[in-house]
Each structure stands twice: as structure tokens, then as C-alpha cells.
Amino acid sequence: MVEMELIDLLRQLEMIVEEAPAKAFSHKVVVDREEILSLIKEMKSVIPEEVKQASWINTERVKIISDAKKEAEEIVLQGEKEAERLLKENQRNLEDLDKEYQQKIEYMIENNQVVQRANERAEEIKEKAEKYKYEMIERSNQYAEDVLSFLEQKLEETLEEVKNNKRELNPRM
């Protein structure tokens, strides 16, 4: 019923434009503004509330998608900053450990301990420091990779949601 009313109103609008007198030497026509505005107002009143609500929902969907994109970008930025902070912190810890072990080695040599034992101990300390350093680097890298993977997954989900919403808006795609 609503469709028929709307189609009739559109036909009336079409007839008004087709029957309107043309301006001299132009393709433009002169129409009665009040008559056209009245028809448009009538068309708006015929549109069901569901269509108006659907329009509002689509507007809100676009806003939500935009907000989600912004939030995802912020999460990515925070993740990158956190990964960078952790890497710097781990590097400082490793440098401190290297200094500490170096000081212990120098102390042992300075206190006239048997050079052989000092060299063995120094080698152990150096190996532990290297091992710890690589473990910390691996942990930092793994954490950064986990954060970036999480962010990648969230961005992919957001992108998929955007694509789905886009398909819903234009089902012919």
C-alpha cells in the first residue's frame, strides 16, 4: 500500500516536471515550488517508520565503525609504545647485568685470586649474561609479536565487520 502511494506521488512529481514550461533557449523548466515541496512533504509522510529507523541505524553503524577504527589505531599505537618501552627496559637491565658481572670479574682479578679460577668464573658469568640477554630479547620479541598479533586480529575483525556492513548497505556487491 505504501509503495503504491509513493509510486503515485513520484509519478505526480514526474508529470509536474515533464509538463512544466521550458525557459526560452534552455533545457531548464519552471515549476511551482510550493507544489513540488508539498509533494515531497507528502512522500516523506508516506515513508514507513521502519525505513526511517533503518536510515538512523545505518548512520549509527557508520559512526560505530569509525569509532572502532580509531580505537584500533589507538590500541596499535599503545602496543607499539609498550613494546618499545619493554625493549628499552630490557636493554638497560642487560647493560646493568653486564656491568655488574664485569665488576665482579675485575674484583676477583684485583684481589689476587688464582687467575685460572677467575677466568673460568668470568667465562661462566659472561655465558650466563649472554644467555640471559638472549632470553630477555626473545621474551621481548615474543611479547611484541603477541601484542602485534592481537592487534592484527582485532584490525582484521574490524575490517571484516566493515566489509559486512558495506555488503549490507549495498547487497549487489
mmCIF file of C-alpha atoms in Angstrom:
data_model
loop_
_atom_site.group_PDB
_atom_site.id
_atom_site.type_symbol
_atom_site.label_atom_id
_atom_site.label_comp_id
_atom_site.label_asym_id
_atom_site.label_seq_id
_atom_site.Cartn_x
_atom_site.Cartn_y
_atom_site.Cartn_z
ATOM 1 C CA MET A 1 0.000 0.000 0.000
ATOM 2 C CA VAL A 2 2.765 2.419 0.992
ATOM 3 C CA GLU A 3 4.730 1.507 -2.115
ATOM 4 C CA MET A 4 1.769 2.327 -4.358
ATOM 5 C CA GLU A 5 1.224 5.689 -2.667
ATOM 6 C CA LEU A 6 4.897 6.501 -3.014
ATOM 7 C CA ILE A 7 4.933 5.435 -6.675
ATOM 8 C CA ASP A 8 1.829 7.567 -7.365
ATOM 9 C CA LEU A 9 3.471 10.570 -5.720
ATOM 10 C CA LEU A 10 6.622 10.043 -7.758
ATOM 11 C CA ARG A 11 4.547 9.862 -10.940
ATOM 12 C CA GLN A 12 2.853 13.132 -9.998
ATOM 13 C CA LEU A 13 6.251 14.728 -9.461
ATOM 14 C CA GLU A 14 7.436 13.383 -12.797
ATOM 15 C CA MET A 15 4.358 14.757 -14.570
ATOM 16 C CA ILE A 16 4.837 18.189 -12.988
ATOM 17 C CA VAL A 17 8.406 18.333 -14.276
ATOM 18 C CA GLU A 18 7.502 16.943 -17.729
ATOM 19 C CA GLU A 19 4.575 19.350 -18.188
ATOM 20 C CA ALA A 20 6.395 22.377 -16.825
ATOM 21 C CA PRO A 21 7.020 25.127 -19.390
ATOM 22 C CA ALA A 22 10.608 25.358 -20.644
ATOM 23 C CA LYS A 23 12.632 28.539 -20.368
ATOM 24 C CA ALA A 24 13.434 30.161 -23.655
ATOM 25 C CA PHE A 25 16.629 28.843 -25.288
ATOM 26 C CA SER A 26 17.255 26.423 -22.417
ATOM 27 C CA HIS A 27 16.579 22.898 -21.211
ATOM 28 C CA LYS A 28 15.541 24.276 -17.850
ATOM 29 C CA VAL A 29 11.898 24.332 -16.809
ATOM 30 C CA VAL A 30 9.831 26.480 -14.461
ATOM 31 C CA VAL A 31 7.968 24.583 -11.743
ATOM 32 C CA ASP A 32 5.746 25.663 -8.893
ATOM 33 C CA ARG A 33 7.965 25.466 -5.816
ATOM 34 C CA GLU A 34 5.058 25.095 -3.402
ATOM 35 C CA GLU A 35 3.559 22.264 -5.440
ATOM 36 C CA ILE A 36 6.900 20.385 -5.534
ATOM 37 C CA LEU A 37 7.593 20.949 -1.810
ATOM 38 C CA SER A 38 4.079 19.793 -0.984
ATOM 39 C CA LEU A 39 4.613 16.556 -2.946
ATOM 40 C CA ILE A 40 7.971 15.965 -1.240
ATOM 41 C CA LYS A 41 6.384 16.519 2.170
ATOM 42 C CA GLU A 42 3.654 14.046 1.264
ATOM 43 C CA MET A 43 6.283 11.496 0.135
ATOM 44 C CA LYS A 44 8.103 11.845 3.439
ATOM 45 C CA SER A 45 4.911 11.231 5.353
ATOM 46 C CA VAL A 46 4.260 8.038 3.353
ATOM 47 C CA ILE A 47 7.690 6.575 4.155
ATOM 48 C CA PRO A 48 7.247 3.925 6.877
ATOM 49 C CA GLU A 49 8.833 4.459 10.294
ATOM 50 C CA GLU A 50 10.922 1.301 9.729
ATOM 51 C CA VAL A 51 12.673 2.933 6.771
ATOM 52 C CA LYS A 52 13.422 6.000 8.854
ATOM 53 C CA GLN A 53 14.756 3.788 11.645
ATOM 54 C CA ALA A 54 16.868 1.822 9.157
ATOM 55 C CA SER A 55 18.365 5.084 7.947
ATOM 56 C CA TRP A 56 19.177 6.068 11.533
ATOM 57 C CA ILE A 57 20.683 2.625 12.194
ATOM 58 C CA ASN A 58 22.900 2.932 9.118
ATOM 59 C CA THR A 59 24.083 6.334 10.285
ATOM 60 C CA GLU A 60 24.879 4.901 13.728
ATOM 61 C CA ARG A 61 26.644 1.909 12.141
ATOM 62 C CA VAL A 62 28.945 4.236 10.206
ATOM 63 C CA LYS A 63 29.715 6.117 13.421
ATOM 64 C CA ILE A 64 30.415 2.885 15.317
ATOM 65 C CA ILE A 65 32.713 1.617 12.572
ATOM 66 C CA SER A 66 34.569 4.924 12.547
ATOM 67 C CA ASP A 67 34.934 4.809 16.348
ATOM 68 C CA ALA A 68 36.140 1.196 16.162
ATOM 69 C CA LYS A 69 38.789 2.152 13.608
ATOM 70 C CA LYS A 70 40.003 4.969 15.823
ATOM 71 C CA GLU A 71 40.091 2.653 18.834
ATOM 72 C CA ALA A 72 42.012 0.011 16.862
ATOM 73 C CA GLU A 73 44.550 2.623 15.782
ATOM 74 C CA GLU A 74 44.970 3.713 19.401
ATOM 75 C CA ILE A 75 45.445 0.090 20.516
ATOM 76 C CA VAL A 76 48.095 -0.444 17.845
ATOM 77 C CA LEU A 77 49.887 2.738 18.883
ATOM 78 C CA GLN A 78 49.758 1.778 22.569
ATOM 79 C CA GLY A 79 51.030 -1.720 21.746
ATOM 80 C CA GLU A 80 53.944 -0.322 19.770
ATOM 81 C CA LYS A 81 54.817 2.104 22.580
ATOM 82 C CA GLU A 82 54.627 -0.682 25.189
ATOM 83 C CA ALA A 83 56.816 -2.994 23.084
ATOM 84 C CA GLU A 84 59.366 -0.207 22.626
ATOM 85 C CA ARG A 85 59.327 0.579 26.362
ATOM 86 C CA LEU A 86 59.868 -3.086 27.259
ATOM 87 C CA LEU A 87 62.737 -3.407 24.807
ATOM 88 C CA LYS A 88 64.447 -0.323 26.254
ATOM 89 C CA GLU A 89 63.881 -1.551 29.802
ATOM 90 C CA ASN A 90 65.330 -4.974 28.973
ATOM 91 C CA GLN A 91 68.329 -3.393 27.287
ATOM 92 C CA ARG A 92 69.007 -1.313 30.404
ATOM 93 C CA ASN A 93 68.683 -4.416 32.589
ATOM 94 C CA LEU A 94 71.100 -6.301 30.368
ATOM 95 C CA GLU A 95 73.572 -3.435 30.433
ATOM 96 C CA ASP A 96 73.336 -3.288 34.221
ATOM 97 C CA LEU A 97 73.918 -7.045 34.424
ATOM 98 C CA ASP A 98 76.891 -6.797 32.081
ATOM 99 C CA LYS A 99 78.387 -4.025 34.243
ATOM 100 C CA GLU A 100 77.731 -5.966 37.448
ATOM 101 C CA TYR A 101 79.381 -9.126 36.144
ATOM 102 C CA GLN A 102 82.286 -7.152 34.718
ATOM 103 C CA GLN A 103 82.840 -5.511 38.109
ATOM 104 C CA LYS A 104 82.813 -8.902 39.840
ATOM 105 C CA ILE A 105 85.401 -10.246 37.426
ATOM 106 C CA GLU A 106 87.649 -7.240 37.882
ATOM 107 C CA TYR A 107 87.313 -7.511 41.665
ATOM 108 C CA MET A 108 88.369 -11.164 41.611
ATOM 109 C CA ILE A 109 91.430 -10.404 39.490
ATOM 110 C CA GLU A 110 92.384 -7.404 41.626
ATOM 111 C CA ASN A 111 92.227 -9.477 44.809
ATOM 112 C CA ASN A 112 94.961 -11.834 43.526
ATOM 113 C CA GLN A 113 92.820 -14.933 43.236
ATOM 114 C CA VAL A 114 94.101 -17.672 41.106
ATOM 115 C CA VAL A 115 93.928 -16.371 37.564
ATOM 116 C CA GLN A 116 92.670 -19.679 36.231
ATOM 117 C CA ARG A 117 89.673 -19.727 38.590
ATOM 118 C CA ALA A 118 88.952 -16.105 37.863
ATOM 119 C CA ASN A 119 88.993 -16.727 34.133
ATOM 120 C CA GLU A 120 86.674 -19.735 34.494
ATOM 121 C CA ARG A 121 84.291 -17.801 36.679
ATOM 122 C CA ALA A 122 84.406 -14.833 34.331
ATOM 123 C CA GLU A 123 83.543 -17.098 31.441
ATOM 124 C CA GLU A 124 80.585 -18.588 33.329
ATOM 125 C CA ILE A 125 79.304 -15.161 34.223
ATOM 126 C CA LYS A 126 79.721 -13.979 30.663
ATOM 127 C CA GLU A 127 77.846 -17.016 29.320
ATOM 128 C CA LYS A 128 75.039 -16.515 31.836
ATOM 129 C CA ALA A 129 74.812 -12.849 30.921
ATOM 130 C CA GLU A 130 74.717 -13.677 27.222
ATOM 131 C CA LYS A 131 72.126 -16.378 27.803
ATOM 132 C CA TYR A 132 70.030 -14.048 29.940
ATOM 133 C CA LYS A 133 70.406 -11.287 27.384
ATOM 134 C CA TYR A 134 69.144 -13.519 24.564
ATOM 135 C CA GLU A 135 66.326 -14.836 26.748
ATOM 136 C CA MET A 136 65.243 -11.292 27.531
ATOM 137 C CA ILE A 137 65.455 -10.325 23.871
ATOM 138 C CA GLU A 138 63.410 -13.406 22.923
ATOM 139 C CA ARG A 139 60.831 -12.631 25.606
ATOM 140 C CA SER A 140 60.620 -9.018 24.496
ATOM 141 C CA ASN A 141 60.278 -10.033 20.876
ATOM 142 C CA GLN A 142 57.658 -12.635 21.759
ATOM 143 C CA TYR A 143 55.693 -10.088 23.777
ATOM 144 C CA ALA A 144 55.881 -7.562 20.955
ATOM 145 C CA GLU A 145 54.827 -10.245 18.455
ATOM 146 C CA ASP A 146 51.916 -11.309 20.695
ATOM 147 C CA VAL A 147 50.741 -7.707 21.061
ATOM 148 C CA LEU A 148 51.034 -7.059 17.325
ATOM 149 C CA SER A 149 49.274 -10.361 16.520
ATOM 150 C CA PHE A 150 46.449 -9.418 18.864
ATOM 151 C CA LEU A 151 46.207 -6.008 17.246
ATOM 152 C CA GLU A 152 46.339 -7.558 13.784
ATOM 153 C CA GLN A 153 43.493 -9.908 14.713
ATOM 154 C CA LYS A 154 41.409 -7.017 16.076
ATOM 155 C CA LEU A 155 42.064 -4.968 12.933
ATOM 156 C CA GLU A 156 41.096 -7.926 10.736
ATOM 157 C CA GLU A 157 37.890 -8.384 12.725
ATOM 158 C CA THR A 158 37.142 -4.684 12.393
ATOM 159 C CA LEU A 159 37.895 -4.807 8.662
ATOM 160 C CA GLU A 160 35.630 -7.842 8.250
ATOM 161 C CA GLU A 161 32.878 -6.033 10.139
ATOM 162 C CA VAL A 162 33.331 -3.017 7.869
ATOM 163 C CA LYS A 163 33.118 -5.264 4.797
ATOM 164 C CA ASN A 164 29.997 -6.980 6.142
ATOM 165 C CA ASN A 165 28.379 -3.641 6.885
ATOM 166 C CA LYS A 166 29.313 -2.404 3.441
ATOM 167 C CA ARG A 167 27.726 -5.517 1.893
ATOM 168 C CA GLU A 168 24.603 -4.939 3.954
ATOM 169 C CA LEU A 169 24.418 -1.382 2.695
ATOM 170 C CA ASN A 170 24.813 -2.414 -0.928
ATOM 171 C CA PRO A 171 23.681 -6.056 -1.377
ATOM 172 C CA ARG A 172 24.578 -6.044 -5.103
ATOM 173 C CA MET A 173 28.330 -6.076 -4.267
#
